[in-house]
PDB file of C-alpha atoms in Angstrom:
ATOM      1  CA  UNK A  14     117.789 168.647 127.024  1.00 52.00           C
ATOM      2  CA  UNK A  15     121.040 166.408 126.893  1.00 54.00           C
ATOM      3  CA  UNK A  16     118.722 163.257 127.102  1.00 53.00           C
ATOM      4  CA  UNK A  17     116.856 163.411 123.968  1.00 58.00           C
ATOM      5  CA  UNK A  18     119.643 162.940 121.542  1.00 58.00           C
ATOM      6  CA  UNK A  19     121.005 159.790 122.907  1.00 63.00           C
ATOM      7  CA  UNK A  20     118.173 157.457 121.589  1.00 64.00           C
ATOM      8  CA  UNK A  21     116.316 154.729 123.128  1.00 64.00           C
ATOM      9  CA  UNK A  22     119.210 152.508 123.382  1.00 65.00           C
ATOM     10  CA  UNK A  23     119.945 154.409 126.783  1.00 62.00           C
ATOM     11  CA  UNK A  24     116.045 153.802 128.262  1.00 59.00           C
ATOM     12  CA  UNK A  25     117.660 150.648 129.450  1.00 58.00           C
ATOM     13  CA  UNK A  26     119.925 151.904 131.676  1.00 62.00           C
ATOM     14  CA  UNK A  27     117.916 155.436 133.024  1.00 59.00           C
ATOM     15  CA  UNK A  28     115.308 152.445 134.178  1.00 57.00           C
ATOM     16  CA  UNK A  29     117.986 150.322 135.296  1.00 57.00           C
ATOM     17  CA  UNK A  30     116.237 147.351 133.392  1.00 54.00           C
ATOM     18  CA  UNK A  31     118.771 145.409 131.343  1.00 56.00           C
ATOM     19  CA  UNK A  32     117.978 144.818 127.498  1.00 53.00           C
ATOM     20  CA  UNK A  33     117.229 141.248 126.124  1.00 55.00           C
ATOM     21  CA  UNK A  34     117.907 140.200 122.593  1.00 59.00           C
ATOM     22  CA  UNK A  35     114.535 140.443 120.618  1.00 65.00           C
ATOM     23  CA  UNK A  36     115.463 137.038 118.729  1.00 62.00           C
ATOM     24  CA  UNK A  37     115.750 134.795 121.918  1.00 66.00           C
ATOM     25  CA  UNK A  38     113.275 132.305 122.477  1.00 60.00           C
ATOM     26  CA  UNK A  39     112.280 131.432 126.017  1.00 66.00           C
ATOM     27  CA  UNK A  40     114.059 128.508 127.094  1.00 79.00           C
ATOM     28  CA  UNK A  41     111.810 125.357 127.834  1.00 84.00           C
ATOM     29  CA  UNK A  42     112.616 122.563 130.578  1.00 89.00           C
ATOM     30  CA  UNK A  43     111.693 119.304 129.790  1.00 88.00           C
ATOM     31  CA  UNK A  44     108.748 117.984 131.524  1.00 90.00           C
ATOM     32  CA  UNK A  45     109.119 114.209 132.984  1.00 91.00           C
ATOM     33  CA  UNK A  46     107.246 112.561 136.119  1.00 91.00           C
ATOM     34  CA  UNK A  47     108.878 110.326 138.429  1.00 93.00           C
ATOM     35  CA  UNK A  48     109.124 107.464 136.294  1.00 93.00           C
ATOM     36  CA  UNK A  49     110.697 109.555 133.695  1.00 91.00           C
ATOM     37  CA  UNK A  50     108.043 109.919 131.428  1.00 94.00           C
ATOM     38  CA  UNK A  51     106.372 112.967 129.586  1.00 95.00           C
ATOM     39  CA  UNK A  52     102.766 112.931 129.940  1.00 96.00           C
ATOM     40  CA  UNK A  53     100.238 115.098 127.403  1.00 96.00           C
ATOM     41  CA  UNK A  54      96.386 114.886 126.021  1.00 97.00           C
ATOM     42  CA  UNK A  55      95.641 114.927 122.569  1.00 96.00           C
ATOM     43  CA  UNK A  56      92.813 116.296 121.058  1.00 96.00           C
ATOM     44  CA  UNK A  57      90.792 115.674 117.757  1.00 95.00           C
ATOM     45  CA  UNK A  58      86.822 115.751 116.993  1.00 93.00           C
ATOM     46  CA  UNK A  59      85.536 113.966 120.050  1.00 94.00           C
ATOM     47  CA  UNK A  60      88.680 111.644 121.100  1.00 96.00           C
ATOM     48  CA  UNK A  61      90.603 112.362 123.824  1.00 96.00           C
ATOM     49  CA  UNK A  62      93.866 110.515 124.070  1.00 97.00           C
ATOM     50  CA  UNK A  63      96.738 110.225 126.974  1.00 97.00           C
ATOM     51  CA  UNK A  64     100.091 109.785 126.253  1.00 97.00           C
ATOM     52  CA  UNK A  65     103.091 108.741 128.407  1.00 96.00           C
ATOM     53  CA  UNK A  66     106.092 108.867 126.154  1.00 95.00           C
ATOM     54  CA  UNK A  67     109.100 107.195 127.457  1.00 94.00           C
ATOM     55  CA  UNK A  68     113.032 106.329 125.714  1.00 93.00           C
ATOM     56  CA  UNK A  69     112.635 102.417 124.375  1.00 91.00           C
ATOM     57  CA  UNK A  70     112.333 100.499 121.855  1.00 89.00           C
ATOM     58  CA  UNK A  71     109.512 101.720 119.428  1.00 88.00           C
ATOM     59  CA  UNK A  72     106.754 100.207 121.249  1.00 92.00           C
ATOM     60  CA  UNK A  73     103.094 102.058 120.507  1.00 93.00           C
ATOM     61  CA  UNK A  74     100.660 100.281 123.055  1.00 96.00           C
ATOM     62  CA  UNK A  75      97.026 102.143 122.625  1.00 96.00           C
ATOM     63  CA  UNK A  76      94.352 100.895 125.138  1.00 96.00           C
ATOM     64  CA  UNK A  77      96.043  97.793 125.346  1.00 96.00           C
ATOM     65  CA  UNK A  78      97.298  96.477 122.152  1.00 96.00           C
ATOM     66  CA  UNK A  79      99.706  97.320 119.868  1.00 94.00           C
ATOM     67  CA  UNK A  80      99.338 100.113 116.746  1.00 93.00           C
ATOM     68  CA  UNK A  81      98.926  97.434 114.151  1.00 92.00           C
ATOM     69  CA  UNK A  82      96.098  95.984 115.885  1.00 95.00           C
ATOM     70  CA  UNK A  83      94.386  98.602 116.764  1.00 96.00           C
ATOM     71  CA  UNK A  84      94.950 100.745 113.824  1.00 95.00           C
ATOM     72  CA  UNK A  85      94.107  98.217 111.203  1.00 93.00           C
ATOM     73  CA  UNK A  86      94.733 100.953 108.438  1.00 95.00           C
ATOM     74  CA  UNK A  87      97.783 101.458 107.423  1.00 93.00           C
ATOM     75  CA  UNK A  88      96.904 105.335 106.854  1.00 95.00           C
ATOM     76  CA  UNK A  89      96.451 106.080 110.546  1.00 95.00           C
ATOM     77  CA  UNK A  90      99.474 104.037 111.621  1.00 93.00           C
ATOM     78  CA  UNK A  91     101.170 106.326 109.261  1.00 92.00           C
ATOM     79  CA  UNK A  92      99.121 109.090 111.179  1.00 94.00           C
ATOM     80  CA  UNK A  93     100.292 108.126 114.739  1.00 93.00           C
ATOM     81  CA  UNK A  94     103.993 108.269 113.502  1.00 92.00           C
ATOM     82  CA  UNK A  95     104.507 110.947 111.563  1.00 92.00           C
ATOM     83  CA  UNK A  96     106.059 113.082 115.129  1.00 93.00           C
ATOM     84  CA  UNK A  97     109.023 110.309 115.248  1.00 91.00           C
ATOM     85  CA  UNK A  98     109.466 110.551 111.491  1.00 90.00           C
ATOM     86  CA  UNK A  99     109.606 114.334 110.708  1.00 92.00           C
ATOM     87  CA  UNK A 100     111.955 114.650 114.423  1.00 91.00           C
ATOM     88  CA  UNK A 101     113.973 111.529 112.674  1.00 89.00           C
ATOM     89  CA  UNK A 102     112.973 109.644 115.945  1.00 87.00           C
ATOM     90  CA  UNK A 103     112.169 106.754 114.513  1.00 82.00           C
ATOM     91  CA  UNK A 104     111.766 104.923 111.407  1.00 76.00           C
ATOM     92  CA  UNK A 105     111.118 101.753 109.056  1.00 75.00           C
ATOM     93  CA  UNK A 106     113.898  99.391 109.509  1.00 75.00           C
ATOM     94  CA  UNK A 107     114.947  96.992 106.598  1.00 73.00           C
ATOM     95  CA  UNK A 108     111.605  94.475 107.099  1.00 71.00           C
ATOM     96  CA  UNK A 109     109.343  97.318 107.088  1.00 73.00           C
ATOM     97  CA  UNK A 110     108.406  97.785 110.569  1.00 75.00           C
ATOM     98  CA  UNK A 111     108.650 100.634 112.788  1.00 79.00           C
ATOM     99  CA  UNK A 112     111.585 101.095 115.157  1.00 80.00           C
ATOM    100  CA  UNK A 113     111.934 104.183 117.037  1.00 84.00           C
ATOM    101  CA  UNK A 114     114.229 105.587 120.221  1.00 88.00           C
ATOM    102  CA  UNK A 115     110.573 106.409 122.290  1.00 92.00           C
ATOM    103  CA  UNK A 116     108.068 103.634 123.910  1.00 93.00           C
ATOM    104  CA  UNK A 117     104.331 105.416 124.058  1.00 94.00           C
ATOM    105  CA  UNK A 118     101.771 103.844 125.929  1.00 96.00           C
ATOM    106  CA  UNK A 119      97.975 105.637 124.866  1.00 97.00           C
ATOM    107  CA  UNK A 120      94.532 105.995 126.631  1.00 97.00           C
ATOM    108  CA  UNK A 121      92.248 106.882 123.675  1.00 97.00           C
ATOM    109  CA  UNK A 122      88.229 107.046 124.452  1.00 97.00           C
ATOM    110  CA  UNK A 123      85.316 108.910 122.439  1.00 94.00           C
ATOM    111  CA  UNK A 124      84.718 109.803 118.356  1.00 92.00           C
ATOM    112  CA  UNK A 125      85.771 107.087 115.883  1.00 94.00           C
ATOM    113  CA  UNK A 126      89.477 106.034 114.713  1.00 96.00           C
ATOM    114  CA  UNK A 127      90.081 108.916 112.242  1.00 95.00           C
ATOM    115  CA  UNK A 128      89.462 111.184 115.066  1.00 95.00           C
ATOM    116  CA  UNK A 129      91.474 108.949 117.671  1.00 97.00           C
ATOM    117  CA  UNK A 130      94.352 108.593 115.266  1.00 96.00           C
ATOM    118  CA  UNK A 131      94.168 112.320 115.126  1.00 96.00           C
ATOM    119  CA  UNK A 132      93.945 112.682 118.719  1.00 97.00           C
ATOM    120  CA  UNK A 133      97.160 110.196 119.439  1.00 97.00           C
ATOM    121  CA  UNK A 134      99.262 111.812 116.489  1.00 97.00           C
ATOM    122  CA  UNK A 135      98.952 115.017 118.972  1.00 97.00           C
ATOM    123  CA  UNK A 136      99.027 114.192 122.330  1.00 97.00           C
ATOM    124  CA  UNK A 137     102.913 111.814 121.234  1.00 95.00           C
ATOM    125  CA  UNK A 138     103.802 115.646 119.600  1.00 95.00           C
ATOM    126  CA  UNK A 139     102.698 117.419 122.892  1.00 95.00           C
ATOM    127  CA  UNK A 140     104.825 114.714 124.982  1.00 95.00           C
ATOM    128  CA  UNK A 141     107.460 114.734 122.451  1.00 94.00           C
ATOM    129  CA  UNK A 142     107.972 118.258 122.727  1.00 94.00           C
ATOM    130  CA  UNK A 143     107.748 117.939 126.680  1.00 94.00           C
ATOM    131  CA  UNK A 144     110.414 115.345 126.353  1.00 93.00           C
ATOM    132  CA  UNK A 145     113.022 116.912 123.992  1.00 92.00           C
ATOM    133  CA  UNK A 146     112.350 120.598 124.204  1.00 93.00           C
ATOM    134  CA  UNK A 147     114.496 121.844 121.022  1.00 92.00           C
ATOM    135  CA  UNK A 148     112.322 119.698 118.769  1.00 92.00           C
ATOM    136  CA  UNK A 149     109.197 121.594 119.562  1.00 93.00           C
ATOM    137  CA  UNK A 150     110.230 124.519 116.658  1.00 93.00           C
ATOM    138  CA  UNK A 151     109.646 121.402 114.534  1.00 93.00           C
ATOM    139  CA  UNK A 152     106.594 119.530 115.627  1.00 94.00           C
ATOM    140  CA  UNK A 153     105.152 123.423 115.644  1.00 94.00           C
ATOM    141  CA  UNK A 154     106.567 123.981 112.041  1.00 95.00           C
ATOM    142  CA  UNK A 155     105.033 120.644 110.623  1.00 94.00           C
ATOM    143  CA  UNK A 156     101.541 121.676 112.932  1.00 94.00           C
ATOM    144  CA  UNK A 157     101.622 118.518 114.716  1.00 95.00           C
ATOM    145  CA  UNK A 158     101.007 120.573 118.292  1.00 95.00           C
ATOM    146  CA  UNK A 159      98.357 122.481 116.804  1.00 95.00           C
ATOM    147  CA  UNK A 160      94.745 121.564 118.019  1.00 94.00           C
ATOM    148  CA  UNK A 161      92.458 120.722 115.063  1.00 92.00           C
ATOM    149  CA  UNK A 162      89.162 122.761 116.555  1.00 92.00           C
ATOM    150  CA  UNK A 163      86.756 121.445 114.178  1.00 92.00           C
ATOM    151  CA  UNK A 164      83.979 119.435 116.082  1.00 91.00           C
ATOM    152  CA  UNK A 165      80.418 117.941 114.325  1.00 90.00           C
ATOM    153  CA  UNK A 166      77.895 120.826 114.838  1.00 94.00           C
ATOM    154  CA  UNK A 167      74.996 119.853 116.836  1.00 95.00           C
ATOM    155  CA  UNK A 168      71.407 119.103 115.888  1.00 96.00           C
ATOM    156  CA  UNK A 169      69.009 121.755 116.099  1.00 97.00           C
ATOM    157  CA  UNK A 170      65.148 121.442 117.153  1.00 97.00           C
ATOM    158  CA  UNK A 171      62.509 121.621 114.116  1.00 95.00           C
ATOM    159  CA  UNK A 172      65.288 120.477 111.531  1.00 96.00           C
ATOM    160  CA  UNK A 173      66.650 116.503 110.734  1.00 96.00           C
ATOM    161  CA  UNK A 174      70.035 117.201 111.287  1.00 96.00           C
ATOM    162  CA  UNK A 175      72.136 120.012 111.941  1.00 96.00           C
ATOM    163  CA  UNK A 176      71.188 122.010 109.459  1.00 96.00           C
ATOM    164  CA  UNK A 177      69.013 119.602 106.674  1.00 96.00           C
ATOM    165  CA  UNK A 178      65.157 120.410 106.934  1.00 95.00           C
ATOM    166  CA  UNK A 179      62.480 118.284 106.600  1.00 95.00           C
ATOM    167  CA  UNK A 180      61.037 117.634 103.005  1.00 94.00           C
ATOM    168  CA  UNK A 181      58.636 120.147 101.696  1.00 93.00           C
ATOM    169  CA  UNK A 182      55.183 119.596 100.433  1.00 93.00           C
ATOM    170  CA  UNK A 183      52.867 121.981  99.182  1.00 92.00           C
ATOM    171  CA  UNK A 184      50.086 119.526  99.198  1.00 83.00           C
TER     172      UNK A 184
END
């Protein structure tokens, strides 16, 4: 009857399992390959992207050529570096281009470039966060590593599109 006043702080040691802190967050390694890059996909509509991120000079290379080129708009090269911006990785130098402390080289097939942007803004925040571990909490906050699930619905038999019918006649 002597054990039922003391409380649950006690559990601990009758199981002889030590108590952890409720507050403390796993701790995550960093996640590098053999050439010392972090490697993650990125996901958006129907583009895939894959990222190596590695320390440089700034560099974005997708399938070849630089972000200007590829992204001619200067919204989705705003897009693809938003994760070096809000982790003050990187930023517009005096002459207004980008300079940041991370080189990313990018694989992007499938959907069109609002949806690639998309996918490379996430896959350099997945690799990011593989890279530098403590700045995950902030790519998470800002929902950078969250996957945006919404996909085009698919056409269904008997209508025009996914959901549009065919026009009606009564005559």
């Amino acid at each position: 009857m002597s054990d039922q006043g003391q409380g649950f702080e006690s559990l601990g040691e009758l199981t002889g399992v030590e108590s952890t802190p409720q507050n403390e967050a796993p701790l995550r390694e960093k996640k590098v390959d053999s050439l010392g890059r972090a490697y993650a996909t990125g996901k958006r509509k129907n583009a895939i992207a894959r990222v190596w991120v590695k320390p440089g000079k700034g560099e974005i290379t997708i399938n070849g050529k630089t972000a200007d080129a590829y992204f001619a708009r200067p919204v989705l090269r705003m897009m693809i570096r938003q994760p070096f911006v809000i982790t003050s990785r990187g930023g517009a130098n005096e002459q207004g281009e980008f300079v940041g402390e991370y080189d990313v080289y990018c694989t992007v097939t499938g959907s069109g470039l609002s949806g690639q942007a998309g996918a490379v803004r996430h896959g350099i925040a997945t690799a990011l966060a593989d890279f530098e571990p403590p700045l995950r909490s902030t790519l998470k906050h800002a929902g950078f590593l969250t996957r945006d699930s919404r996909v085009v619905e698919r056409k269904k038999y008997g209508k025009k599109k996914a959901r549009r019918s065919f026009q009606f006649s009564k005559r």
